[in-house]
């Protein structure tokens, strides 16, 4: 399978887990079975909204859902029935360091749901003082990327570049200045690090930038 994806792709992302249960339902820690059903029902409502959009003319074969297994395990079959693309997360929820939600069994879960895209959310700053953490992340990402491409599956990579304390201090603690002045080049360097580690990505989901030249720089990388 060729690397990349050149078709239209409109994804409704509702794979939030820990943050969703806490912010929307006030549930801390591990949810009870009753809590899980309540949260799962909310995910079904979100999915129904997607189906309504398709019924009103949204292009189904270019549209997809990004949903989690924990609270949305019944949605993938319905997505397939309706001709929607399916993406699901591979990462553990709410962690600063990327790791697999299901450990070494990640491949079995991907194959069980027959995903169109396997998604990761990764926080990676090339200047992070914890260089060992960055290397651990790159190693796991390489393992995942190799497995996906060996099995002819697409890799969707969501990159976040959080500021280090030193970087934030250099812009007087102004997060808007960090986003405008520092983050674009840090994003480019992060992508470069990931590529140099042999991690081949089909679709990049990156934070927005304000300037056209920054967008072009990132696209060229």
mmCIF file of C-alpha atoms in Angstrom:
data_model
loop_
_atom_site.group_PDB
_atom_site.id
_atom_site.type_symbol
_atom_site.label_atom_id
_atom_site.label_comp_id
_atom_site.label_asym_id
_atom_site.label_seq_id
_atom_site.Cartn_x
_atom_site.Cartn_y
_atom_site.Cartn_z
ATOM 1 C CA UNK A 1 0.000 0.000 0.000
ATOM 2 C CA UNK A 2 1.390 3.400 -0.987
ATOM 3 C CA UNK A 3 2.242 5.830 1.782
ATOM 4 C CA UNK A 4 -0.133 8.749 2.264
ATOM 5 C CA UNK A 5 -3.774 9.540 1.629
ATOM 6 C CA UNK A 6 -4.827 11.970 -1.087
ATOM 7 C CA UNK A 7 -8.604 11.782 -0.836
ATOM 8 C CA UNK A 8 -11.005 14.041 0.976
ATOM 9 C CA UNK A 9 -11.285 13.232 4.664
ATOM 10 C CA UNK A 10 -13.714 14.784 7.120
ATOM 11 C CA UNK A 11 -13.393 13.239 10.568
ATOM 12 C CA UNK A 12 -15.693 13.739 13.550
ATOM 13 C CA UNK A 13 -13.431 13.142 16.546
ATOM 14 C CA UNK A 14 -15.064 11.920 19.737
ATOM 15 C CA UNK A 15 -12.466 9.507 21.049
ATOM 16 C CA UNK A 16 -12.013 11.488 24.269
ATOM 17 C CA UNK A 17 -11.983 9.237 27.307
ATOM 18 C CA UNK A 18 -10.615 10.487 30.631
ATOM 19 C CA UNK A 19 -11.279 14.142 29.856
ATOM 20 C CA UNK A 20 -14.774 13.350 28.542
ATOM 21 C CA UNK A 21 -15.864 11.413 31.606
ATOM 22 C CA UNK A 22 -14.443 14.040 33.962
ATOM 23 C CA UNK A 23 -15.532 17.241 32.236
ATOM 24 C CA UNK A 24 -18.921 16.090 30.981
ATOM 25 C CA UNK A 25 -19.967 13.719 33.763
ATOM 26 C CA UNK A 26 -17.786 14.607 36.758
ATOM 27 C CA UNK A 27 -16.508 11.038 36.975
ATOM 28 C CA UNK A 28 -13.034 10.613 38.472
ATOM 29 C CA UNK A 29 -10.987 7.428 38.247
ATOM 30 C CA UNK A 30 -12.313 4.181 36.825
ATOM 31 C CA UNK A 31 -15.975 4.414 35.805
ATOM 32 C CA UNK A 32 -18.485 1.889 37.116
ATOM 33 C CA UNK A 33 -20.461 -0.234 34.634
ATOM 34 C CA UNK A 34 -23.348 2.197 35.098
ATOM 35 C CA UNK A 35 -21.034 5.148 34.427
ATOM 36 C CA UNK A 36 -19.679 3.444 31.328
ATOM 37 C CA UNK A 37 -23.150 2.902 29.910
ATOM 38 C CA UNK A 38 -24.063 6.544 30.541
ATOM 39 C CA UNK A 39 -20.926 7.752 28.750
ATOM 40 C CA UNK A 40 -21.418 5.250 25.923
ATOM 41 C CA UNK A 41 -24.952 6.512 25.411
ATOM 42 C CA UNK A 42 -23.595 10.047 24.997
ATOM 43 C CA UNK A 43 -21.207 8.767 22.320
ATOM 44 C CA UNK A 44 -24.151 7.196 20.522
ATOM 45 C CA UNK A 45 -25.901 10.565 20.491
ATOM 46 C CA UNK A 46 -22.812 12.133 18.899
ATOM 47 C CA UNK A 47 -22.756 9.403 16.262
ATOM 48 C CA UNK A 48 -26.440 9.943 15.526
ATOM 49 C CA UNK A 49 -25.525 13.545 14.757
ATOM 50 C CA UNK A 50 -23.028 12.310 12.178
ATOM 51 C CA UNK A 51 -25.660 10.104 10.563
ATOM 52 C CA UNK A 52 -28.024 13.061 10.430
ATOM 53 C CA UNK A 53 -25.353 15.114 8.668
ATOM 54 C CA UNK A 54 -24.881 12.343 6.100
ATOM 55 C CA UNK A 55 -28.633 12.136 5.556
ATOM 56 C CA UNK A 56 -28.577 15.853 4.748
ATOM 57 C CA UNK A 57 -25.972 15.470 2.043
ATOM 58 C CA UNK A 58 -22.524 15.174 3.631
ATOM 59 C CA UNK A 59 -20.338 13.010 1.388
ATOM 60 C CA UNK A 60 -20.376 9.655 3.192
ATOM 61 C CA UNK A 61 -17.346 8.069 1.501
ATOM 62 C CA UNK A 62 -15.170 11.045 2.499
ATOM 63 C CA UNK A 63 -16.551 11.230 6.031
ATOM 64 C CA UNK A 64 -15.511 9.286 9.089
ATOM 65 C CA UNK A 65 -15.554 8.964 12.831
ATOM 66 C CA UNK A 66 -12.736 8.806 15.341
ATOM 67 C CA UNK A 67 -14.115 6.936 18.336
ATOM 68 C CA UNK A 68 -12.645 4.990 21.233
ATOM 69 C CA UNK A 69 -13.122 1.330 22.097
ATOM 70 C CA UNK A 70 -13.700 1.980 25.810
ATOM 71 C CA UNK A 71 -16.945 3.919 25.423
ATOM 72 C CA UNK A 72 -17.775 3.504 21.741
ATOM 73 C CA UNK A 73 -17.229 -0.156 20.919
ATOM 74 C CA UNK A 74 -20.660 -0.541 19.306
ATOM 75 C CA UNK A 75 -20.155 2.386 16.924
ATOM 76 C CA UNK A 76 -17.597 0.877 14.482
ATOM 77 C CA UNK A 77 -20.089 -1.669 13.134
ATOM 78 C CA UNK A 78 -22.658 1.068 12.578
ATOM 79 C CA UNK A 79 -20.051 3.238 10.875
ATOM 80 C CA UNK A 80 -19.257 0.408 8.463
ATOM 81 C CA UNK A 81 -22.956 -0.191 7.789
ATOM 82 C CA UNK A 82 -23.301 3.450 6.783
ATOM 83 C CA UNK A 83 -20.181 3.539 4.601
ATOM 84 C CA UNK A 84 -18.190 5.818 6.912
ATOM 85 C CA UNK A 85 -14.430 5.781 7.438
ATOM 86 C CA UNK A 86 -13.360 4.457 10.835
ATOM 87 C CA UNK A 87 -10.452 5.635 12.961
ATOM 88 C CA UNK A 88 -9.715 4.604 16.541
ATOM 89 C CA UNK A 89 -6.995 5.617 19.019
ATOM 90 C CA UNK A 90 -4.054 3.396 19.861
ATOM 91 C CA UNK A 91 -2.663 5.512 22.709
ATOM 92 C CA UNK A 92 -3.435 5.448 26.416
ATOM 93 C CA UNK A 93 -5.654 8.337 27.408
ATOM 94 C CA UNK A 94 -4.425 11.369 29.318
ATOM 95 C CA UNK A 95 -0.702 10.602 29.418
ATOM 96 C CA UNK A 96 2.165 12.926 28.580
ATOM 97 C CA UNK A 97 4.220 10.025 27.214
ATOM 98 C CA UNK A 98 2.854 7.971 24.347
ATOM 99 C CA UNK A 99 2.245 4.334 25.154
ATOM 100 C CA UNK A 100 -0.063 1.642 23.827
ATOM 101 C CA UNK A 101 -3.542 1.368 25.339
ATOM 102 C CA UNK A 102 -3.474 -2.419 24.974
ATOM 103 C CA UNK A 103 0.261 -3.032 25.196
ATOM 104 C CA UNK A 104 1.655 -5.643 22.839
ATOM 105 C CA UNK A 105 -1.897 -6.600 21.814
ATOM 106 C CA UNK A 106 -2.429 -3.362 19.870
ATOM 107 C CA UNK A 107 -2.417 -5.222 16.552
ATOM 108 C CA UNK A 108 -5.212 -7.580 17.560
ATOM 109 C CA UNK A 109 -7.455 -4.650 18.473
ATOM 110 C CA UNK A 110 -6.730 -2.884 15.175
ATOM 111 C CA UNK A 111 -7.545 -6.010 13.192
ATOM 112 C CA UNK A 112 -10.645 -6.782 15.261
ATOM 113 C CA UNK A 113 -12.223 -3.459 14.292
ATOM 114 C CA UNK A 114 -10.682 -3.441 10.779
ATOM 115 C CA UNK A 115 -9.735 0.225 11.020
ATOM 116 C CA UNK A 116 -9.301 2.540 8.069
ATOM 117 C CA UNK A 117 -6.949 4.660 10.196
ATOM 118 C CA UNK A 118 -5.106 3.903 13.424
ATOM 119 C CA UNK A 119 -4.666 7.154 15.318
ATOM 120 C CA UNK A 120 -2.136 8.299 17.893
ATOM 121 C CA UNK A 121 -2.045 11.499 19.919
ATOM 122 C CA UNK A 122 1.559 12.333 20.748
ATOM 123 C CA UNK A 123 3.043 15.183 22.762
ATOM 124 C CA UNK A 124 6.552 15.745 21.455
ATOM 125 C CA UNK A 125 8.785 18.773 21.853
ATOM 126 C CA UNK A 126 12.218 18.382 20.218
ATOM 127 C CA UNK A 127 13.753 20.529 22.972
ATOM 128 C CA UNK A 128 12.143 18.637 25.839
ATOM 129 C CA UNK A 129 14.780 18.207 28.550
ATOM 130 C CA UNK A 130 13.535 14.641 29.040
ATOM 131 C CA UNK A 131 15.340 13.293 25.995
ATOM 132 C CA UNK A 132 14.956 9.708 27.180
ATOM 133 C CA UNK A 133 11.166 10.064 27.107
ATOM 134 C CA UNK A 134 11.341 11.350 23.547
ATOM 135 C CA UNK A 135 13.446 8.369 22.532
ATOM 136 C CA UNK A 136 11.036 5.935 24.185
ATOM 137 C CA UNK A 137 8.152 7.530 22.328
ATOM 138 C CA UNK A 138 9.960 7.329 19.002
ATOM 139 C CA UNK A 139 10.728 3.664 19.587
ATOM 140 C CA UNK A 140 7.088 2.802 20.241
ATOM 141 C CA UNK A 141 5.921 4.881 17.296
ATOM 142 C CA UNK A 142 8.380 3.102 14.999
ATOM 143 C CA UNK A 143 7.055 -0.247 16.209
ATOM 144 C CA UNK A 144 3.496 0.843 15.471
ATOM 145 C CA UNK A 145 4.288 2.392 12.083
ATOM 146 C CA UNK A 146 6.172 -0.704 10.943
ATOM 147 C CA UNK A 147 3.311 -2.986 11.994
ATOM 148 C CA UNK A 148 0.688 -0.832 10.288
ATOM 149 C CA UNK A 149 2.488 -0.676 6.969
ATOM 150 C CA UNK A 150 3.379 -4.367 7.055
ATOM 151 C CA UNK A 151 -0.363 -5.009 7.388
ATOM 152 C CA UNK A 152 -1.415 -2.438 4.743
ATOM 153 C CA UNK A 153 -3.080 -0.100 7.228
ATOM 154 C CA UNK A 154 -3.086 3.684 7.410
ATOM 155 C CA UNK A 155 -1.456 5.724 10.190
ATOM 156 C CA UNK A 156 -3.102 8.941 11.443
ATOM 157 C CA UNK A 157 -0.770 10.991 13.645
ATOM 158 C CA UNK A 158 -2.005 13.851 15.834
ATOM 159 C CA UNK A 159 0.965 15.934 16.982
ATOM 160 C CA UNK A 160 0.952 18.352 19.903
ATOM 161 C CA UNK A 161 4.040 20.394 20.793
ATOM 162 C CA UNK A 162 3.605 21.681 24.354
ATOM 163 C CA UNK A 163 5.965 24.427 25.455
ATOM 164 C CA UNK A 164 8.808 23.682 27.820
ATOM 165 C CA UNK A 165 9.173 25.952 30.841
ATOM 166 C CA UNK A 166 12.188 27.607 29.225
ATOM 167 C CA UNK A 167 10.376 28.222 25.948
ATOM 168 C CA UNK A 168 7.383 29.736 27.702
ATOM 169 C CA UNK A 169 9.639 31.940 29.813
ATOM 170 C CA UNK A 170 11.333 33.221 26.644
ATOM 171 C CA UNK A 171 8.002 34.741 25.529
ATOM 172 C CA UNK A 172 7.180 36.130 28.990
ATOM 173 C CA UNK A 173 4.738 33.340 29.716
ATOM 174 C CA UNK A 174 2.492 34.366 26.820
ATOM 175 C CA UNK A 175 1.024 31.225 25.245
ATOM 176 C CA UNK A 176 -0.224 33.172 22.218
ATOM 177 C CA UNK A 177 3.311 34.374 21.498
ATOM 178 C CA UNK A 178 4.585 30.817 21.912
ATOM 179 C CA UNK A 179 2.036 29.604 19.361
ATOM 180 C CA UNK A 180 2.912 32.344 16.874
ATOM 181 C CA UNK A 181 6.663 32.769 17.349
ATOM 182 C CA UNK A 182 8.046 29.416 18.463
ATOM 183 C CA UNK A 183 5.635 26.569 17.860
ATOM 184 C CA UNK A 184 5.693 26.443 14.020
ATOM 185 C CA UNK A 185 9.431 25.737 13.816
ATOM 186 C CA UNK A 186 9.230 23.367 16.786
ATOM 187 C CA UNK A 187 6.486 21.477 14.963
ATOM 188 C CA UNK A 188 8.660 21.205 11.857
ATOM 189 C CA UNK A 189 11.562 19.902 13.929
ATOM 190 C CA UNK A 190 9.289 17.451 15.738
ATOM 191 C CA UNK A 191 8.043 16.073 12.423
ATOM 192 C CA UNK A 192 11.643 15.864 11.207
ATOM 193 C CA UNK A 193 12.674 13.918 14.329
ATOM 194 C CA UNK A 194 9.776 11.520 13.853
ATOM 195 C CA UNK A 195 10.586 11.001 10.178
ATOM 196 C CA UNK A 196 14.290 10.526 10.919
ATOM 197 C CA UNK A 197 13.350 7.810 13.412
ATOM 198 C CA UNK A 198 11.797 5.878 10.518
ATOM 199 C CA UNK A 199 8.202 6.560 11.520
ATOM 200 C CA UNK A 200 6.206 6.744 8.282
ATOM 201 C CA UNK A 201 2.900 8.583 8.662
ATOM 202 C CA UNK A 202 0.027 8.586 6.175
ATOM 203 C CA UNK A 203 -1.987 11.518 7.550
ATOM 204 C CA UNK A 204 -0.733 14.275 9.858
ATOM 205 C CA UNK A 205 -3.185 16.088 12.102
ATOM 206 C CA UNK A 206 -1.362 19.143 13.403
ATOM 207 C CA UNK A 207 -2.167 22.253 15.377
ATOM 208 C CA UNK A 208 -3.143 25.296 13.374
ATOM 209 C CA UNK A 209 -0.729 28.065 12.424
ATOM 210 C CA UNK A 210 -1.544 31.681 11.613
ATOM 211 C CA UNK A 211 0.878 32.392 8.776
ATOM 212 C CA UNK A 212 0.742 30.934 5.275
ATOM 213 C CA UNK A 213 4.509 30.515 5.138
ATOM 214 C CA UNK A 214 4.407 28.424 8.316
ATOM 215 C CA UNK A 215 1.746 26.169 6.804
ATOM 216 C CA UNK A 216 3.835 25.792 3.638
ATOM 217 C CA UNK A 217 6.955 25.026 5.687
ATOM 218 C CA UNK A 218 5.153 22.252 7.546
ATOM 219 C CA UNK A 219 3.635 20.814 4.371
ATOM 220 C CA UNK A 220 7.059 20.696 2.726
ATOM 221 C CA UNK A 221 8.554 18.798 5.668
#
